[in-house]
Coordinates of C-alpha atoms and ligand atoms in Angstrom, one line a residue:
X51 CA 15.9 0.0 -27.9
X52 CA 13.2 1.9 -26.0
X53 CA 13.4 2.2 -22.2
X54 CA 9.6 2.5 -21.7
X55 CA 7.0 -0.1 -21.5
X56 CA 4.2 2.3 -22.8
X57 CA 6.4 4.9 -24.5
X58 CA 3.5 7.1 -25.7
X59 CA 1.7 7.2 -22.2
X60 CA 4.9 7.6 -20.3
X61 CA 6.4 10.4 -22.2
X62 CA 3.3 12.6 -23.2
X63 CA 3.3 16.4 -23.1
X64 CA 1.4 17.8 -20.2
X65 CA -1.2 19.1 -22.6
X66 CA -1.7 15.5 -24.2
X67 CA -1.9 14.0 -20.8
X68 CA -4.5 16.4 -19.4
X69 CA -6.8 15.9 -22.5
X70 CA -6.7 12.1 -21.9
X71 CA -7.3 12.4 -18.2
X72 CA -10.3 14.8 -19.0
X73 CA -11.7 12.5 -21.6
X74 CA -11.4 9.5 -19.3
X75 CA -12.6 11.4 -16.2
X76 CA -15.9 12.5 -18.0
X77 CA -16.5 8.9 -19.2
X78 CA -16.0 7.6 -15.7
X79 CA -18.0 10.0 -13.9
X80 CA -21.0 9.2 -16.1
X81 CA -20.6 5.4 -15.6
X82 CA -20.2 5.7 -11.8
X83 CA -23.4 8.0 -11.6
X84 CA -25.4 5.5 -13.4
X85 CA -24.1 2.4 -11.7
X86 CA -23.2 3.1 -8.1
X87 CA -26.0 4.1 -6.0
X88 CA -23.7 5.5 -3.3
X89 CA -22.1 8.0 -5.6
X90 CA -25.5 9.0 -7.2
X91 CA -26.7 9.8 -3.8
X92 CA -23.4 11.9 -2.9
X93 CA -23.8 13.9 -6.4
X94 CA -27.4 14.5 -5.7
X95 CA -26.8 15.8 -2.1
X96 CA -24.0 18.1 -3.5
X97 CA -26.2 19.2 -6.3
X98 CA -23.7 17.9 -9.0
X99 CA -24.7 16.5 -12.4
X100 CA -22.3 14.3 -14.4
X101 CA -22.4 17.0 -17.1
X102 CA -21.0 19.4 -14.6
X103 CA -17.7 17.8 -15.0
X104 CA -16.2 18.8 -18.3
X105 CA -12.5 18.1 -17.6
X106 CA -10.0 17.8 -15.1
X107 CA -10.5 21.5 -14.2
X108 CA -13.5 20.3 -12.5
X109 CA -12.0 17.7 -10.4
X110 CA -12.4 19.6 -7.2
X111 CA -16.2 19.7 -7.6
X112 CA -16.2 16.0 -7.0
X113 CA -16.9 14.6 -3.4
X114 CA -14.1 12.9 -1.5
X115 CA -14.2 9.1 -0.9
X116 CA -12.9 7.5 2.2
X117 CA -11.9 4.1 3.3
X118 CA -14.9 4.1 5.6
X119 CA -17.1 4.4 2.5
X120 CA -15.7 1.3 1.2
X121 CA -16.3 -0.4 4.6
X122 CA -19.8 0.9 4.9
X123 CA -20.5 -0.6 1.5
X124 CA -19.0 -3.9 2.4
X125 CA -18.3 -6.2 0.3
X126 CA -19.5 -5.2 -3.1
X127 CA -21.6 -2.1 -2.7
X128 CA -19.2 0.1 -4.6
X129 CA -18.8 -2.2 -7.5
X130 CA -19.6 -0.5 -10.8
X131 CA -19.2 -3.6 -12.9
X132 CA -21.7 -6.6 -12.8
X133 CA -20.4 -9.3 -10.9
X134 CA -20.1 -11.7 -14.0
X135 CA -17.4 -9.3 -15.4
X136 CA -15.4 -9.5 -12.1
X137 CA -12.4 -11.8 -12.3
X138 CA -10.4 -11.1 -9.0
X139 CA -11.1 -10.0 -5.4
X140 CA -8.4 -8.4 -3.1
X141 CA -8.7 -7.0 0.3
X142 CA -6.9 -5.2 3.1
X143 CA -7.4 -4.0 6.7
X144 CA -10.1 -1.6 7.5
X145 CA -10.3 0.6 10.5
X146 CA -12.0 -2.1 12.5
X147 CA -12.3 -6.0 12.0
X148 CA -13.7 -5.7 8.4
X149 CA -11.6 -5.7 5.3
X150 CA -11.6 -3.3 2.7
X151 CA -12.5 -5.3 -0.4
X152 CA -11.8 -4.5 -3.9
X153 CA -12.5 -6.1 -7.2
X154 CA -11.0 -6.3 -10.7
X155 CA -12.5 -6.9 -14.2
X156 CA -10.1 -8.4 -16.6
X157 CA -9.5 -5.0 -18.2
X158 CA -8.6 -3.9 -14.7
X159 CA -6.0 -6.7 -14.2
X160 CA -4.6 -5.8 -17.4
X161 CA -4.3 -2.1 -16.8
X162 CA -2.8 -2.8 -13.4
X163 CA -0.3 -5.3 -14.8
X164 CA 0.7 -2.6 -17.4
X165 CA 1.4 -0.3 -14.4
X166 CA 3.7 -2.8 -12.8
X167 CA 5.3 -3.8 -16.1
X168 CA 6.2 0.1 -16.7
X169 CA 7.9 -0.1 -13.3
X170 CA 9.7 -3.2 -14.0
X171 CA 10.9 -2.2 -17.3
X172 CA 12.1 1.3 -16.0
X173 CA 14.6 -0.3 -13.8
X174 CA 16.1 -2.4 -16.5
X175 CA 13.9 -5.6 -16.3
X176 CA 13.7 -7.4 -19.7
X177 CA 12.2 -10.7 -21.0
X178 CA 15.3 -12.8 -19.9
X179 CA 15.3 -11.5 -16.2
X180 CA 14.0 -13.7 -13.4
X181 CA 11.7 -11.7 -11.3
X182 CA 11.7 -13.2 -7.9
X183 CA 8.4 -12.0 -6.0
X184 CA 8.7 -12.4 -2.3
X185 CA 5.8 -10.2 -1.4
X186 CA 2.8 -12.3 0.2
X187 CA 0.5 -13.9 -2.3
X188 CA -3.1 -13.8 -1.2
X189 CA -5.7 -11.1 -0.5
X190 CA -2.8 -8.6 -0.2
X191 CA -2.0 -7.1 -3.5
X192 CA 1.7 -7.2 -3.4
X193 CA 2.4 -10.8 -4.6
X194 CA 0.0 -11.2 -7.5
X195 CA 0.5 -7.5 -8.3
X196 CA 4.1 -8.0 -9.1
X197 CA 3.5 -11.4 -10.6
X198 CA 1.1 -10.3 -13.3
X199 CA 3.3 -7.2 -14.0
X200 CA 6.3 -9.3 -14.5
X201 CA 4.3 -11.9 -16.6
X202 CA 3.0 -9.0 -18.7
X203 CA 6.3 -7.9 -19.8
X204 CA 7.5 -11.4 -20.4
X205 CA 10.0 -11.8 -17.7
X206 CA 10.5 -15.1 -16.0
X207 CA 8.3 -14.8 -12.8
X208 CA 9.2 -16.7 -9.7
X209 CA 6.4 -16.8 -7.3
X210 CA 8.3 -17.5 -4.1
X211 CA 6.0 -15.5 -1.8
X212 CA 7.2 -14.6 1.8
X213 CA 8.9 -16.9 4.5
X214 CA 11.4 -19.7 4.4
X215 CA 14.4 -17.2 4.2
X216 CA 17.1 -19.7 3.6
X217 CA 15.1 -21.1 0.6
X218 CA 14.8 -17.7 -0.8
X219 CA 18.6 -17.5 -0.9
X220 CA 18.8 -20.9 -2.4
X221 CA 16.6 -19.9 -5.2
X222 CA 18.8 -17.0 -5.7
X223 CA 21.7 -19.4 -6.2
X224 CA 19.9 -22.0 -8.2
X225 CA 17.3 -20.2 -10.4
X226 CA 19.5 -17.0 -11.0
X227 CA 16.9 -14.6 -9.7
X228 CA 18.0 -11.2 -11.0
X229 CA 15.2 -8.8 -9.9
X230 CA 13.9 -9.0 -6.3
X231 CA 10.5 -7.7 -5.0
X232 CA 9.7 -7.6 -1.5
X233 CA 9.2 -5.2 1.6
X234 CA 12.3 -3.3 2.3
X235 CA 12.5 -4.8 5.8
X236 CA 12.2 -8.2 4.2
X237 CA 15.0 -7.5 1.9
X238 CA 17.4 -6.5 4.9
X239 CA 16.5 -9.8 6.5
X240 CA 17.2 -11.8 3.5
X241 CA 20.5 -10.0 3.1
X242 CA 21.3 -10.9 7.0
X243 CA 20.3 -14.6 6.3
X244 CA 22.6 -14.5 3.1
X245 CA 25.5 -13.3 5.2
X246 CA 24.7 -16.1 7.9
X247 CA 24.7 -18.7 5.2
X248 CA 28.1 -17.5 3.9
X249 CA 26.7 -16.5 0.4
X250 CA 28.7 -14.1 -1.5
X251 CA 26.6 -11.6 -3.1
X252 CA 28.9 -11.1 -6.0
X253 CA 28.3 -14.9 -7.1
X254 CA 24.5 -14.0 -7.7
X255 CA 22.8 -12.7 -10.6
X256 CA 20.8 -10.0 -8.6
X257 CA 21.0 -6.6 -10.1
X258 CA 17.8 -4.6 -9.0
X259 CA 14.9 -4.6 -6.7
X260 CA 11.5 -3.0 -6.0
X261 CA 10.7 -2.4 -2.4
X262 CA 7.5 -0.9 -0.9
X263 CA 4.1 -1.7 0.9
X264 CA 5.8 0.2 3.9
X265 CA 7.8 3.4 4.5
X266 CA 11.5 3.2 4.2
X267 CA 14.4 5.7 4.5
X268 CA 17.5 6.7 2.3
X269 CA 19.6 4.9 4.8
X270 CA 17.6 1.8 4.3
X271 CA 18.2 2.2 0.5
X272 CA 21.9 2.3 0.9
X273 CA 22.1 -0.7 3.2
X274 CA 20.0 -2.8 0.7
X275 CA 22.2 -1.7 -2.1
X276 CA 25.3 -2.3 -0.4
X277 CA 24.3 -5.8 1.2
X278 CA 22.5 -7.1 -1.7
X279 CA 24.9 -5.5 -4.3
X280 CA 21.7 -4.2 -6.4
X281 CA 19.9 -0.7 -7.3
X282 CA 17.0 -0.6 -4.8
X283 CA 14.0 1.3 -6.1
X284 CA 10.7 2.6 -4.4
X285 CA 7.2 1.1 -5.5
X286 CA 4.1 2.7 -4.1
X287 CA 0.4 1.6 -4.2
X288 CA -2.7 0.7 -2.4
X289 CA -5.3 -1.9 -2.9
X290 CA -8.1 0.6 -3.1
X291 CA -6.6 2.3 -6.2
X292 CA -5.3 -1.1 -7.6
X293 CA -2.2 -2.3 -5.6
X294 CA 1.5 -1.9 -6.2
X295 CA 2.4 0.3 -9.2
X296 CA 0.3 3.1 -8.6
X297 CA 3.7 4.9 -8.5
X298 CA 7.4 3.7 -8.9
X299 CA 10.8 5.1 -9.1
X300 CA 12.6 4.7 -12.4
X301 CA 16.3 4.0 -12.5
X302 CA 17.0 7.6 -11.5
X303 CA 15.6 7.1 -8.0
X304 CA 14.5 10.6 -7.6
X305 CA 10.8 10.3 -6.5
X306 CA 8.0 8.1 -7.8
X307 CA 6.4 8.5 -11.3
X308 CA 2.7 8.1 -10.9
X309 CA 0.8 6.1 -13.6
X310 CA -1.4 9.3 -14.0
X311 CA -3.1 8.2 -17.2
X312 CA -4.8 5.7 -14.8
X313 CA -4.8 7.7 -11.5
X314 CA -5.1 11.4 -11.3
X315 CA -3.2 12.7 -8.1
X316 CA -3.9 15.8 -6.0
X317 CA -2.5 17.0 -2.9
X318 CA -4.9 18.6 -0.4
X319 CA -4.7 20.0 3.1
X320 CA -6.0 17.3 5.2
X321 CA -8.1 19.4 7.5
X322 CA -9.8 21.8 5.0
X323 CA -9.8 19.5 1.9
X324 CA -8.4 22.4 -0.1
X325 CA -6.1 21.5 -3.2
X326 CA -2.6 22.6 -2.5
X327 CA -0.2 24.0 -5.3
X328 CA 2.6 22.0 -6.6
X329 CA 5.5 21.3 -4.2
X330 CA 3.4 21.5 -0.9
X331 CA 3.4 18.6 1.2
X332 CA -0.2 17.4 2.2
X333 CA -2.6 14.5 1.9
X334 CA -2.4 12.4 -1.6
X335 CA -5.7 11.9 -3.2
X336 CA -6.5 9.7 -6.2
X337 CA -9.1 9.6 -8.8
X338 CA -9.2 6.3 -10.9
X339 CA -10.1 7.2 -14.4
X340 CA -10.0 3.7 -16.1
X341 CA -11.2 1.3 -13.4
X342 CA -14.1 -0.6 -14.3
X343 CA -15.0 -2.7 -11.2
X344 CA -14.5 -0.2 -8.4
X345 CA -13.6 3.3 -9.5
X346 CA -13.1 5.8 -7.0
X347 CA -13.4 9.5 -6.9
X348 CA -11.0 11.7 -4.9
X349 CA -9.9 8.7 -2.6
X350 CA -8.3 10.0 0.5
X351 CA -5.2 7.8 0.8
X352 CA -4.1 9.3 4.2
X353 CA -0.5 9.3 2.9
X354 CA 1.4 12.5 3.3
X355 CA 3.5 13.4 0.1
X356 CA 4.3 16.1 -2.5
X357 CA 4.2 16.3 -6.2
X358 CA 6.7 17.5 -8.7
X359 CA 6.1 18.1 -12.5
X360 CA 9.7 18.8 -13.1
X361 CA 11.3 17.1 -15.9
X362 CA 13.0 13.6 -15.0
X363 CA 16.3 12.6 -16.6
X364 CA 14.7 9.3 -17.5
X365 CA 12.5 10.9 -20.1
X366 CA 9.1 10.1 -18.4
X367 CA 6.9 13.0 -18.0
X368 CA 4.6 11.3 -15.5
X369 CA 4.4 13.5 -12.5
X370 CA 6.6 12.4 -9.5
X371 CA 5.4 12.1 -5.8
X372 CA 7.9 11.9 -2.9
X373 CA 8.4 9.2 -0.4
X374 CA 5.4 9.3 1.7
X375 CA 6.6 11.2 5.0
X376 CA 3.7 9.8 7.2
X377 CA 0.0 9.3 7.4
X378 CA -2.9 11.6 8.7
X379 CA -4.3 8.7 10.6
X380 CA -3.0 6.2 13.1
X381 CA -2.6 3.2 10.8
X382 CA 0.7 1.3 11.5
X383 CA 2.5 -1.0 9.1
X384 CA 4.1 -3.8 10.8
X385 CA 6.1 -6.2 8.4
X386 CA 4.1 -4.7 5.5
X387 CA 0.9 -5.7 7.2
X388 CA -1.6 -2.7 7.9
X389 CA -3.1 -2.5 11.3
X390 CA -5.1 0.1 13.1
X391 CA -4.8 0.2 17.0
X392 CA -8.7 0.1 17.0
X393 CA -8.6 -3.3 15.4
X394 CA -6.2 -4.6 18.2
X395 CA -8.7 -3.0 20.6
X396 CA -11.7 -4.7 19.2
X397 CA -9.9 -8.2 19.5
X398 CA -9.2 -7.5 23.1
X399 CA -12.8 -6.6 23.6
X400 CA -14.2 -9.5 21.7
X401 CA -12.2 -11.7 23.9
X402 CA -14.0 -10.0 27.1
X403 CA -10.7 -8.3 28.2
X404 CA -12.7 -5.1 28.6
X405 CA -10.2 -3.0 30.3
X406 CA -9.7 0.2 28.2
X407 CA -6.0 0.3 28.8
X408 CA -3.6 -1.2 26.5
X409 CA -0.5 0.1 24.7
X410 CA 1.4 -1.0 21.6
X411 CA 5.0 -0.9 21.4
X412 CA 6.5 -1.2 17.8
X413 CA 10.2 -1.6 17.4
X414 CA 12.6 -2.9 14.8
X415 CA 14.9 -5.8 16.0
X416 CA 17.6 -6.6 13.6
X417 CA 15.8 -5.6 10.3
X418 CA 12.3 -6.9 11.3
X419 CA 9.5 -5.0 12.9
X420 CA 8.3 -6.5 16.1
X421 CA 5.0 -5.4 18.2
X422 CA 4.4 -6.1 21.8
X423 CA 1.0 -5.5 23.2
X424 CA 0.7 -4.5 26.8
X425 CA -2.6 -5.2 28.3
X426 CA -3.6 -3.9 31.6
X427 CA -5.3 -6.5 33.7
X428 CA -8.4 -5.9 35.7
X429 CA -8.1 -6.5 39.7
X430 CA -9.8 -9.8 39.4
X431 CA -7.5 -11.1 36.7
X432 CA -4.5 -10.0 38.7
X433 CA -5.4 -12.1 41.7
X434 CA -5.5 -15.2 39.5
X435 CA -3.1 -17.9 39.3
X436 CA 0.0 -17.2 37.1
X437 CA -0.6 -20.0 35.0
X438 CA -4.1 -18.6 34.3
X439 CA -2.3 -15.2 33.0
X440 CA 0.0 -17.2 30.7
X441 CA -2.8 -18.8 29.0
X442 CA -4.7 -15.5 28.7
X443 CA -1.5 -14.1 27.1
X444 CA -1.4 -17.0 24.6
X445 CA -5.0 -16.6 23.8
X446 CA -4.7 -13.0 23.0
X447 CA -1.7 -13.8 20.7
X448 CA -3.6 -16.4 19.0
X449 CA -6.7 -14.2 18.5
X450 CA -4.4 -11.4 17.0
X451 CA -2.8 -13.7 14.9
X452 CA -5.7 -15.3 13.3
X453 CA -7.9 -12.1 13.1
X454 CA -5.4 -9.6 12.1
X455 CA -2.6 -11.9 10.8
X456 CA -0.1 -10.2 13.0
X457 CA 2.4 -12.0 15.3
X458 CA 2.7 -10.0 18.5
X459 CA 4.2 -10.4 21.8
X460 CA 1.4 -10.1 24.5
X461 CA 2.3 -9.0 28.0
X462 CA -0.2 -8.6 30.7
X463 CA 0.6 -5.8 33.0
X464 CA -0.5 -4.8 36.5
X465 CA -3.6 -2.8 37.2
X466 CA -3.2 0.8 36.9
X467 CA 0.3 0.5 35.6
X468 CA -0.2 2.0 32.0
X469 CA 0.1 5.8 31.9
X470 CA -3.4 7.8 32.3
X471 CA -3.6 11.0 30.2
X472 CA -6.2 13.7 30.0
X473 CA -7.0 14.1 26.4
X474 CA -6.1 11.6 23.6
X475 CA -4.6 8.3 25.0
X476 CA -1.2 7.5 23.6
X477 CA -1.8 4.1 22.5
X478 CA 1.2 3.7 20.4
X479 CA 5.1 3.9 21.2
X480 CA 6.8 3.6 17.8
X481 CA 10.5 3.2 18.5
X482 CA 11.2 2.7 14.8
X483 CA 11.4 6.4 14.1
X484 CA 13.8 6.9 17.1
Ligands
DLL1108 O1 0.9 -2.1 0.4 C1 0.4 -2.2 -2.0 C2 1.7 -2.5 -2.2 C3 2.2 -3.9 -2.4 C4 2.6 -1.4 -2.5 C5 3.6 -4.0 -2.8 C6 4.1 -1.7 -2.8 C7 4.6 -2.9 -3.0 P1 -2.0 -1.9 1.0 O2 -1.8 -3.2 1.8 O3 -3.5 -1.5 0.6 O4 -1.3 -2.0 -0.3 O5 -1.4 -0.6 1.8 C8 -1.3 0.6 1.2 O6 0.7 1.1 2.3 O7 -1.5 3.7 1.8 C9 0.8 3.4 2.2 O8 0.6 3.9 3.7 C10 1.8 2.1 2.4 N1 2.7 2.0 1.3 C11 2.4 1.3 0.3 N2 3.7 1.6 -0.5 C12 4.5 2.4 0.0 C13 5.7 2.8 -0.1 C14 0.0 -2.2 -0.6 N3 6.6 2.6 -1.1 C15 -0.6 1.4 2.4 N4 6.2 3.7 0.9 C16 -0.4 3.1 1.7 C17 5.5 4.1 1.7 C18 3.8 2.6 1.4 N5 4.6 3.6 2.2

């Protein structure tokens, strides 16, 4: 029995893959130029015509696209397909309050589902498996992304979503979950809950899991594997490019195969934009070549990674990326939710707590990320009654929760107590890296 979901695409020779990518790129560039005024203007300004792109060798002639471009065209300005063909919208955090909105046609959903199906298949998921999806369902792409991929390959999909951890364990026991998909930190929290409940992992049917949406280490992999008794594999993606399944680890677990017949990767120097040779660490950039609703040219992910075209034992010829080692911007990922310090700042400013001094302290307690927001009081606030201060803390906490969907501990601190620096303020103390 084949161990590939799309054997032809997953095992193409380099030459065949480059031909396919080139063919798709040429077609997509033409479509984007004719349908998205933003890109037409970029091409015109750079003096490029769609005919100048004759294959992937011309990729570097194309302009970059940034998260800010999606925000500037909020919500649907970069859509390349008519709204009547759009069947789904997802969104993720932007650099300020506005979300980065993406859309999908039915074909986009089918392609994305194939990407996820390839991933699930590669770790041994088959039709009789129960795929337990504990990523959040909603505008975030995690839940529905894994869900449609699992259904696409005919597995039995359990849409549990996040939260109610004891119930997650109960479902493992009663429904026979065999593949678990969630953030790596949530996997460890589930493991801890399982241990507290006295549930024996060997009595469960769990055999493998896909973990992603946030950075995680080899040590976490070992811990998840040991405590849940499974093979833990990495899955990468971002909503702008589709969602989970842009890249995935096969059972070998040695780097993530990029679904490069859909997304052409490049590694560039984040400062100069220059394309770097195979094996160099730099910023990962993707050009989508099949997307209908929101195709993107040379999208700057801000994730730092490295590519290898070396042969993988699994037989897939799809290029592999290494686990992202960090980001070129200050985006934090807290319990799988993306948040920029500037978003927290704008919540504080909107509430009228206009002191420019605040600090974010990120930590990991047990297996879960925690966020503390220290806000420096003005002298007037400081002289207020203590009860007043408590209600201010509660108000900030509520606002962060409702606008950014993050739960934080808020602490008002005395005037002039946060460090003053010359140069860039150090807004974030991330103790998770310690
Ligand atoms: O996190 C999509 C996803 C869902 C991926 C479920 C995997 C599993 P966004 O919310 O748009 O999309 O966040 C994308 O998250 O640019 C990376 O910085 C980070 N990220 C995603 N997967 C990984 C991973 C989803 N496996 C941003 N390792 C990306 C490290 C990851 N970072």
